[in-house]
Coordinates of C-alpha atoms and ligand atoms in Angstrom, one line a residue:
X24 CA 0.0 0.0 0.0
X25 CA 2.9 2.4 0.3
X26 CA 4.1 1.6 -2.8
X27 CA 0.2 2.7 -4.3
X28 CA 0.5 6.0 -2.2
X29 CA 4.0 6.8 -3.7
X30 CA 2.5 6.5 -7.1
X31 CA -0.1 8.6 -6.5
X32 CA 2.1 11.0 -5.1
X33 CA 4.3 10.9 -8.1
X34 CA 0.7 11.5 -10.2
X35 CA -0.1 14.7 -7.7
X36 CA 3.2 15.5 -8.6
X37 CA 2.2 16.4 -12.3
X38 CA -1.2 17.3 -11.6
X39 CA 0.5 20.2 -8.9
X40 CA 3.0 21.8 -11.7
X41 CA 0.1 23.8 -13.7
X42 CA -1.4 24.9 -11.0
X43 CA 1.6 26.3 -9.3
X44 CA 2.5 27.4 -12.8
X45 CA -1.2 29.2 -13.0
X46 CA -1.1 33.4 -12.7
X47 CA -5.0 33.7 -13.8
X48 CA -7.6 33.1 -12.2
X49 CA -8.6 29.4 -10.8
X50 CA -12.3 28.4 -10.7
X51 CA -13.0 25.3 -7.9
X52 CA -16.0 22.9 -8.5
X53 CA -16.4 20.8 -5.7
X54 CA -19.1 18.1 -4.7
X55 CA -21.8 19.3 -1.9
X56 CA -21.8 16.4 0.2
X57 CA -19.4 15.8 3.5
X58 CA -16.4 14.4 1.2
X59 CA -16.7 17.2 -1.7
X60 CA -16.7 19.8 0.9
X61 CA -13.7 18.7 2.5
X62 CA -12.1 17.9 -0.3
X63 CA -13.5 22.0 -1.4
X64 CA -11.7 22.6 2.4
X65 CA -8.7 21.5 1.3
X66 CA -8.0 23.0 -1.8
X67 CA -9.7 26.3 -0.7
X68 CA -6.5 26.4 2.1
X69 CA -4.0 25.4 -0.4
X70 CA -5.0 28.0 -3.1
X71 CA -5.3 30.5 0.0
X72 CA -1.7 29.7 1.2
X73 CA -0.4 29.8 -2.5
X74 CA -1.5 33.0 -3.0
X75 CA -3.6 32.5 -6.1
X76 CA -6.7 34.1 -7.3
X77 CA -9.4 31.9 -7.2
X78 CA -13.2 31.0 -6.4
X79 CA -15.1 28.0 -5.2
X80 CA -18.5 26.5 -5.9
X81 CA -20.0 23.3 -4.5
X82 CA -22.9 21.4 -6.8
X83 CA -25.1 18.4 -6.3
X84 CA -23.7 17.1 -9.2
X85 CA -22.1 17.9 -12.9
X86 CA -24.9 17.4 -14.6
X87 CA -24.4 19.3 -18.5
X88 CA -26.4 22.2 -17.7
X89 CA -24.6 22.8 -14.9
X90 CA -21.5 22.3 -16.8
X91 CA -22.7 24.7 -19.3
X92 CA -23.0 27.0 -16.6
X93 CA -19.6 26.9 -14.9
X94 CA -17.8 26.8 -18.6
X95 CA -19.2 31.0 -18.9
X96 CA -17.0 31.4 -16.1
X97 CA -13.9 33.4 -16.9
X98 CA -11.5 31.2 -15.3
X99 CA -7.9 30.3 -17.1
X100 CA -8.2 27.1 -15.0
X101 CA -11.2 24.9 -13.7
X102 CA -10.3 22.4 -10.5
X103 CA -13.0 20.1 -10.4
X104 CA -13.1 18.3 -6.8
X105 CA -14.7 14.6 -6.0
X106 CA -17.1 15.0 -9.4
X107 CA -15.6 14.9 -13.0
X108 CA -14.0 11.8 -13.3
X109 CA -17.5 10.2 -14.9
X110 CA -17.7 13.4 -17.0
X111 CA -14.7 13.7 -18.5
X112 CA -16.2 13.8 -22.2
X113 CA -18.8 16.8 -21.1
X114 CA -16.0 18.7 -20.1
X115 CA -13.7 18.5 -22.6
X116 CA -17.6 19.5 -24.7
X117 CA -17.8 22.7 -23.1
X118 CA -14.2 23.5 -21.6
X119 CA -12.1 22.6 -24.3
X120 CA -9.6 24.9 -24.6
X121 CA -8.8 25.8 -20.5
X122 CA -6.7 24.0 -18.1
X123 CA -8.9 21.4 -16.4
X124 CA -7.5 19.8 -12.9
X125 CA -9.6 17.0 -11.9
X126 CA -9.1 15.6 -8.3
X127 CA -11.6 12.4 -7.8
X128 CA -11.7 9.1 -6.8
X129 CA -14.9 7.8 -9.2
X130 CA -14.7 6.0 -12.1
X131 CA -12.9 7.8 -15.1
X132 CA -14.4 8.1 -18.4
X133 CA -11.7 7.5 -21.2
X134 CA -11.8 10.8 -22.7
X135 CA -8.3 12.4 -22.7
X136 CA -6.8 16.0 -24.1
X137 CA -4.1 18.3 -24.0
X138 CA -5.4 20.6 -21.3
X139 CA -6.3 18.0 -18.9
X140 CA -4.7 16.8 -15.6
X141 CA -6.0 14.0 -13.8
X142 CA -5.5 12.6 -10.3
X143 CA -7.1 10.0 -9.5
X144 CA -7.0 6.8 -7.5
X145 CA -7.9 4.5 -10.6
X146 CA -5.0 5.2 -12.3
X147 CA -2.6 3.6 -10.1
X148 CA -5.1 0.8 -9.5
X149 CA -6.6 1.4 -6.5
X150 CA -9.9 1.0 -5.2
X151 CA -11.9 4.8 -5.3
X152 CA -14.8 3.2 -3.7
X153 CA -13.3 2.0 -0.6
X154 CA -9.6 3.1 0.0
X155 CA -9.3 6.4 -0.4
X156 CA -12.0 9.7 -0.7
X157 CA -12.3 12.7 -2.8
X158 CA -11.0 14.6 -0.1
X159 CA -8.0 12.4 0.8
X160 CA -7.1 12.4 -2.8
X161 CA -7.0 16.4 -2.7
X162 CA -4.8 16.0 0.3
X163 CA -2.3 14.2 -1.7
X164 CA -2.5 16.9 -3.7
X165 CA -1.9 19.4 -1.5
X166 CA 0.6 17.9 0.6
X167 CA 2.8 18.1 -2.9
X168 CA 1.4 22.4 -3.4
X169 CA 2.1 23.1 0.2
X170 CA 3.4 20.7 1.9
X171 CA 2.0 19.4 5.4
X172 CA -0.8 21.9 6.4
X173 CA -2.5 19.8 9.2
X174 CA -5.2 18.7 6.6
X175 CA -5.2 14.8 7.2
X176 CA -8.1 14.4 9.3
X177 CA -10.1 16.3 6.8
X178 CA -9.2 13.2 4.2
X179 CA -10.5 11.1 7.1
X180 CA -14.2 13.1 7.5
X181 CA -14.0 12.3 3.2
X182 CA -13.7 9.2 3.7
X183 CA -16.2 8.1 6.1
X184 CA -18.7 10.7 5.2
X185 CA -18.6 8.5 1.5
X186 CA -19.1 5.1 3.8
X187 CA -15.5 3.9 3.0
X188 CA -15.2 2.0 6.5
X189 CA -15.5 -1.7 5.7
X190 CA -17.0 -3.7 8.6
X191 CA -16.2 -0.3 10.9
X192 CA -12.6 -0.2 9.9
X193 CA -10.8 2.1 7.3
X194 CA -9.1 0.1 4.7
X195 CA -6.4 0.8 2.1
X196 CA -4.8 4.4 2.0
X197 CA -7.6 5.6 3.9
X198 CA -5.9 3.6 6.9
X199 CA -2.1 4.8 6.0
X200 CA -3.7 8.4 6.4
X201 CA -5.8 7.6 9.6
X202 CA -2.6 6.5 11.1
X203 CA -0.8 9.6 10.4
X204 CA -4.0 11.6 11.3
X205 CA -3.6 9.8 14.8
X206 CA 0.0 10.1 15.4
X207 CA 0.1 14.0 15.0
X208 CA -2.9 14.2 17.2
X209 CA -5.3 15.3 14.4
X210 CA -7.6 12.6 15.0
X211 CA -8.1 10.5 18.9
X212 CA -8.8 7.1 17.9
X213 CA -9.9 5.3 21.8
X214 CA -12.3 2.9 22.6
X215 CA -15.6 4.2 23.7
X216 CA -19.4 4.2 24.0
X217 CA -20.9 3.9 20.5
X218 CA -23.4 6.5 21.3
X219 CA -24.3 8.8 18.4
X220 CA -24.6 12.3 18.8
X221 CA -21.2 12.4 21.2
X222 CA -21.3 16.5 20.7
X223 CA -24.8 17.5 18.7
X224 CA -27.3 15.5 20.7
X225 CA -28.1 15.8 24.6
X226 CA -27.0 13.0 26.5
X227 CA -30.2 11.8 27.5
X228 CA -31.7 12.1 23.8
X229 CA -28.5 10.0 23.0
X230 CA -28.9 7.2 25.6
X231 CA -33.2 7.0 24.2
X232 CA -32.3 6.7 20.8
X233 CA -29.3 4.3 21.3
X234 CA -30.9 1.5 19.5
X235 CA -27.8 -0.9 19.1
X236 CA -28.2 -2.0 22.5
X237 CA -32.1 -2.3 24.1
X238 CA -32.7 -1.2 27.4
X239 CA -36.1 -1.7 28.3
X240 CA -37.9 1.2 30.0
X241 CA -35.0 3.9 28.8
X242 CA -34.7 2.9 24.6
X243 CA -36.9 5.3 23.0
X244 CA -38.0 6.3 26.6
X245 CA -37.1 10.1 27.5
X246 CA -38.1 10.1 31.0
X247 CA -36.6 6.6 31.6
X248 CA -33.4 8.1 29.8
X249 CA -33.5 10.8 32.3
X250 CA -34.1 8.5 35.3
X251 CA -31.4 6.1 34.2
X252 CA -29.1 9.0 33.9
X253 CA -30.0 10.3 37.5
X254 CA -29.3 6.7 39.2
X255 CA -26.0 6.8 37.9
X256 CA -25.7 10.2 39.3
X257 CA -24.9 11.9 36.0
X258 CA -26.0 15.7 35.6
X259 CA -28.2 16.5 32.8
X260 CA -27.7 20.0 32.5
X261 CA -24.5 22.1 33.1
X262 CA -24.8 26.5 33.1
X263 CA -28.2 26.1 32.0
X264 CA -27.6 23.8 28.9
X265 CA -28.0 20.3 28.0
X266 CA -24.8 18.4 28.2
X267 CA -23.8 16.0 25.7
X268 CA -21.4 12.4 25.7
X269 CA -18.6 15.1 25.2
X270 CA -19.1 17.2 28.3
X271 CA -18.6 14.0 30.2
X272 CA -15.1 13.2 32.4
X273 CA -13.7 10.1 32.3
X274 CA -15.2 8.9 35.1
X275 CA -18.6 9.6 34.1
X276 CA -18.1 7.9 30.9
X277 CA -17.1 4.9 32.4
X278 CA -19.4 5.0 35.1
X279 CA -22.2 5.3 31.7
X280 CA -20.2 2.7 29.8
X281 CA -20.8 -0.1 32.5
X282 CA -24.4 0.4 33.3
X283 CA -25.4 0.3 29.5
X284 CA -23.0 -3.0 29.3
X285 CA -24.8 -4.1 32.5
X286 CA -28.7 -3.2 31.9
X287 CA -29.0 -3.7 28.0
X288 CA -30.5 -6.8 26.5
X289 CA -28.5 -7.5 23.7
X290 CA -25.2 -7.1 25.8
X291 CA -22.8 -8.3 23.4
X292 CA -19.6 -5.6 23.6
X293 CA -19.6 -4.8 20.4
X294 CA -22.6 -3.0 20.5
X295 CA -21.8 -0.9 23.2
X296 CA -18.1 -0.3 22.4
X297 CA -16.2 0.6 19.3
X298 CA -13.4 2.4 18.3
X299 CA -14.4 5.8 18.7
X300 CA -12.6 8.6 16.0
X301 CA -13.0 11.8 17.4
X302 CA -11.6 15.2 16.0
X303 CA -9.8 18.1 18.5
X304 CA -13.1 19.7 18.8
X305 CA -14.8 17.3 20.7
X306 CA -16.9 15.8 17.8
X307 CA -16.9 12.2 16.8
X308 CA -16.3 12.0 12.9
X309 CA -19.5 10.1 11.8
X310 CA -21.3 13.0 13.1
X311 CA -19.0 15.7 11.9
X312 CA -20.1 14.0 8.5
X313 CA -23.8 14.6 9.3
X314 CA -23.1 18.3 9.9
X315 CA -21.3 18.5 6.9
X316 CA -24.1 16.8 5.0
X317 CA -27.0 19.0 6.8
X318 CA -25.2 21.7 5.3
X319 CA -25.0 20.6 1.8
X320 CA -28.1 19.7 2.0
X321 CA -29.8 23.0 3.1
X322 CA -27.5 24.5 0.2
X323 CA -25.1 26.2 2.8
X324 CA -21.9 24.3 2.3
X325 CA -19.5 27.5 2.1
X326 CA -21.0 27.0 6.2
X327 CA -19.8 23.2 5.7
X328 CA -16.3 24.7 4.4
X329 CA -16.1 27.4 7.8
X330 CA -16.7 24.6 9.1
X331 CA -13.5 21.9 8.1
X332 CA -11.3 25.2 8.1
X333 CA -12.2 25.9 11.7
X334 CA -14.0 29.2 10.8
X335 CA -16.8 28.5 12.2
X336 CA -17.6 26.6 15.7
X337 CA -21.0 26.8 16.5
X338 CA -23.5 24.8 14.9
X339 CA -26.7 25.0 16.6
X340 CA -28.6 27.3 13.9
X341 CA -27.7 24.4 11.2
X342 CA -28.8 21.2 13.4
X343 CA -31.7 22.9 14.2
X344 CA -32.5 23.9 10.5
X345 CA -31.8 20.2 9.4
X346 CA -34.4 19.0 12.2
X347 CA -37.0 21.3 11.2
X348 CA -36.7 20.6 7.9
X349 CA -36.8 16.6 8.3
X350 CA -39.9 17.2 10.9
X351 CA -41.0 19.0 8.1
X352 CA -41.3 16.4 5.7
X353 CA -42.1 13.3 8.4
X354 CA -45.8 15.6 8.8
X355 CA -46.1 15.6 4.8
X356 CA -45.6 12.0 4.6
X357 CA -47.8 11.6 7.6
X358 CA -50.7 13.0 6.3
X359 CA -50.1 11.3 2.8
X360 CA -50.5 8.3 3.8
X361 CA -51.5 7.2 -0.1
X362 CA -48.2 7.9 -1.5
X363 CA -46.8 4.6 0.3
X364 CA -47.0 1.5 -1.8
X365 CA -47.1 -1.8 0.5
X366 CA -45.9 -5.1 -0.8
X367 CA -45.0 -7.9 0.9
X368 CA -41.0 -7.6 1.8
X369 CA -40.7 -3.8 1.3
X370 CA -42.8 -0.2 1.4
X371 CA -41.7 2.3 -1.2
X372 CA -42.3 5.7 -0.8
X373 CA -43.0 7.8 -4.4
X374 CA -42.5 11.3 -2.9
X375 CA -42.5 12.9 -6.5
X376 CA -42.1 17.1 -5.5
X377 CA -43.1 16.3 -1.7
X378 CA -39.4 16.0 -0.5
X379 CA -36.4 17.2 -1.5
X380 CA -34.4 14.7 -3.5
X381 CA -31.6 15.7 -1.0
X382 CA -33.7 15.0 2.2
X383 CA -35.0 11.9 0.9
X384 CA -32.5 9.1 2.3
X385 CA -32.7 10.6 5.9
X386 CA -36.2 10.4 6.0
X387 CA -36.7 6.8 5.3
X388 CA -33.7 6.0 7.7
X389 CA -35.9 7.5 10.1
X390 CA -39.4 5.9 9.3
X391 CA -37.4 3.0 8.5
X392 CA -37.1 3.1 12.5
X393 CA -40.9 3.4 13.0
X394 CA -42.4 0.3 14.7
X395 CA -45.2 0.0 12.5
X396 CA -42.7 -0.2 9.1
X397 CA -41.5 -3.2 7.0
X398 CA -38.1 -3.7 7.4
X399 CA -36.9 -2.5 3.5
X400 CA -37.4 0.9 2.7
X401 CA -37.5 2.5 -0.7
X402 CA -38.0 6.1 -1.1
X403 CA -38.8 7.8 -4.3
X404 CA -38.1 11.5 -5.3
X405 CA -37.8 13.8 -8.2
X406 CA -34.2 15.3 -8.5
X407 CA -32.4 17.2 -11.1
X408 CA -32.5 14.8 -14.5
X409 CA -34.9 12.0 -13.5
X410 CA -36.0 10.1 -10.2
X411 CA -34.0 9.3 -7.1
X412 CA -33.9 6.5 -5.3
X413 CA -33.0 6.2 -2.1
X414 CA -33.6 2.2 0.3
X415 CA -32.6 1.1 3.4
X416 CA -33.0 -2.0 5.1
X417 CA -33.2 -3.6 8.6
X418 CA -30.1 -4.8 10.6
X419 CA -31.7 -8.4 11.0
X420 CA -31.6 -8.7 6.8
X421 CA -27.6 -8.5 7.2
X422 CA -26.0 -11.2 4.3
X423 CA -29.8 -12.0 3.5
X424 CA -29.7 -9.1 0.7
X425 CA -27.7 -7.2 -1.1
X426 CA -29.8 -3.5 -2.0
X427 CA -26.5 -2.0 -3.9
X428 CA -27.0 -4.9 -6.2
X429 CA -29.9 -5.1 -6.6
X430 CA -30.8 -1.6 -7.2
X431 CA -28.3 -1.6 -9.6
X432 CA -29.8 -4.5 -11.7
X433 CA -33.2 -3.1 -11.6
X434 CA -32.1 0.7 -12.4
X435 CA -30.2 -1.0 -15.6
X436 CA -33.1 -2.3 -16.8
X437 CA -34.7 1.1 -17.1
X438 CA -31.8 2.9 -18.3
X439 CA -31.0 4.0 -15.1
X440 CA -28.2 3.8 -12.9
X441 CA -27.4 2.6 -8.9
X442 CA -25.3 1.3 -6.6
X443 CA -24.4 1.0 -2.9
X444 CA -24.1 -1.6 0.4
X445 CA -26.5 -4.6 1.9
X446 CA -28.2 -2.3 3.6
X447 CA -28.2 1.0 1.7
X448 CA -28.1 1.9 -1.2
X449 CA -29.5 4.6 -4.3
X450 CA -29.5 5.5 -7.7
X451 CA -31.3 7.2 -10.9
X452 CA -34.1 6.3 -13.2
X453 CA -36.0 8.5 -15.7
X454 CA -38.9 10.2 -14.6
X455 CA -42.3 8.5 -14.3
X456 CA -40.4 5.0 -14.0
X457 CA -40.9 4.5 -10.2
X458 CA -44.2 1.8 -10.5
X459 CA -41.7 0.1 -13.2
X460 CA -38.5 -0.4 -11.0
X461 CA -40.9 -1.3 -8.0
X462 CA -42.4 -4.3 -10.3
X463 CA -38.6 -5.2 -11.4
X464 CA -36.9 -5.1 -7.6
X465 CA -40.1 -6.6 -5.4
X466 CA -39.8 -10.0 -7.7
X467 CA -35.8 -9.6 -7.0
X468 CA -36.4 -9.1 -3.0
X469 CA -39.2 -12.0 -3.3
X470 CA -36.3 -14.1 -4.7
X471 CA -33.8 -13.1 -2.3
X472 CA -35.4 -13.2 0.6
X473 CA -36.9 -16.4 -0.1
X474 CA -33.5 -18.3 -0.9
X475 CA -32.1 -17.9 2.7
Ligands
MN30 MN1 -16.6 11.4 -2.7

């Protein structure tokens, strides 16, 4: 694996030399979820420190509209950050003639030209889907523009924000960098409680909705949360404010630790305990991701960006927007009741305009968790060319499917497009198809389901 990281660096090698070549002005197109803004972070700080003259954009995706868009910019050089790679051919259609820098990790369309620079993981053969992010890819970059700048645990947030961990663990480069992360104390990597929320969710909101591990009378009980909280003589509330899993001493923590290994029904360790990544400022990466992604998701990610540059600290205006705006949609689909189609292994949800194509995985993660649902989820909304899909399924239907797969097959079959994990996964298909893909994947479910 050392050897793979060399050869990228050597690649980040001639992908830096026109840009520290470049006296015009640079224009930056990164992704808008948690790993494109990072991987936006980084490059911002890198241009910054280099002096040039440059501006940044995030998009949902480079789509050729949006292309068209960004080519009327008058930039001398284009960066395009975690998106390109799959549209090389539309760039070189509508930015021919300008120096094009794109730093990804997705699969590369063959199209090749003189003004083009490419870095990307594929092209020394390793895996962009689980070994190294958008972001730590623009690291490697910028490690060769600026040197070390402290930037490694923003690679990290990349990479797990994009689901890179395999079984909970970071693999390939994405390990080499976590390693470096932790040894020059950018990232604390300790066994702990795997309770999530650690710095954006109220300790005794975080101990109701901890669902890995049932306790009965305190999981998805508030004032059993509280009361458990009290026995263990743990304060709630600390100048007036909630305190959270990161206002906690040590002490405390174990103290917490014990009684959920203790009291919880399902008492196996590993669903307690894990290997806990946490950043300097207190937050645990997975939810650092979530911030990231509320942000590009309520279209503010220059706020994601203050964010990973430590501009910005406080949060509480964006978490709250984000939970408004998913209570929001939860009420719609409450009193819609019609626009869910039952069938016999899964629900799917044809949202249309109702939800925000960007809000639409959340919210069946969340009604995924409603008692009363089955336990695969497929949620249906109109985004920017066609209809996205979005499914989730139970924790019990772990190696019994596969939804990455089979979404994929399905979406195929209608000219469409998808991918993911067992138990998530997403993709496109033209508008109007949803009653078609549901016919294609309930048969494919029916089949699965019924082999094991
Ligand atoms: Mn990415």
């Amino acid at each position: 694996m050392i050897k793979k990281l060399k050869e990228l660096q050597e690649l980040a090698k001639q992908a830096a030399e026109p840009i520290k070549r470049e006296k015009g002005k640079i224009h930056v197109v990164s992704h808008h979820d948690a790993d494109g803004i990072c991987a936006g972070s980084i490059i911002y700080k890198t241009l910054k420190k280099l002096g040039k003259d440059f501006d940044i954009e995030f998009v949902k995706q480079l789509e050729e509209p949006i292309l068209k868009e960004i080519s009327k910019k008058g930039a001398n050089m284009f960066i395009f950050c975690d998106l390109g790679s799959g549209q090389l051919n539309n760039i070189k259609k509508y930015i021919p003639d300008r120096k094009v820098v794109v730093v990804d990790h997705h699969q590369l369309e063959e199209a090749r030209w003189e003004n083009l620079y490419l870095l990307n993981p594929y092209l020394v053969e390793v895996d962009g889907s689980e070994e190294i992010s958008g972001s730590g890819v623009a690291y490697i970059l910028s490690r060769e523009l600026v040197g070390e700048s402290g930037m490694v645990s923003l690679a990290i947030i990349g990479a797990v924000g994009d689901v890179q961990e395999k079984d909970g663990n970071l693999i390939g480069l994405n390990k080499i960098l976590l390693e470096e992360a932790r040894k020059s104390g950018k990232i604390n990597v300790k066994k702990g409680l795997k309770l999530y929320g650690r710095k954006t969710r109220a300790l005794h909101k975080a101990v109701e909705y901890h669902d890995n591990s049932h306790i009965h009378g305190v999981t998805g009980n508030e004032s059993g949360a509280v009361q458990f909280l009290s026995s263990l003589g743990i304060p709630l509330t600390e100048n007036g404010k909630w305190r959270t899993l990161s206002d906690l001493d040590e002490k405390e923590e174990r103290r917490l630790t014990t009684a959920l290994l203790l009291e919880c029904e399902n008492s196996a360790e590993t669903n307690v305990l894990g290997n806990i990544l946490t950043l300097p400022n207190g937050y645990e990466i997975g939810e650092f991701t979530t911030l990231l992604n509320a942000c590009g998701r309520l279209e503010k990610p220059m706020a994601g960006l203050e964010l990973c540059l430590g501009m910005r600290e406080s949060t509480e205006e964006i978490t709250r927007e984000y939970r408004r705006k998913i209570a929001f949609y939860l009420r719609k689909i409450k009193n819609n009741k019609k626009i869910i189609i039952e069938k016999r292994n899964a629900s799917y949800l044809i949202a249309k305009d109702m939800v925000d194509e960007a809000f639409i995985g959340t919210v069946i993660s969340i009604l995924l968790r409603s008692p009363e649902g089955k336990s695969i989820l497929f949620g249906f909304a109109n985004g920017g060319e066609g209809v996205k899909i979005s499914a989730r399924a139970d924790k019990k239907l772990r190696d019994k499917i596969n939804l990455g797969v089979l979404i994929k097959d399905s979406a195929e079959k209608l000219d469409g497009e998808g991918g993911g994990h067992m138990l998530a996964g997403g993709g496109k298909i033209p508008p109007g198809k949803e009653e078609a893909f549901i016919e294609i994947i309930d048969q494919l479910i029916d089949n699965n389901i019924n082999e094991h």
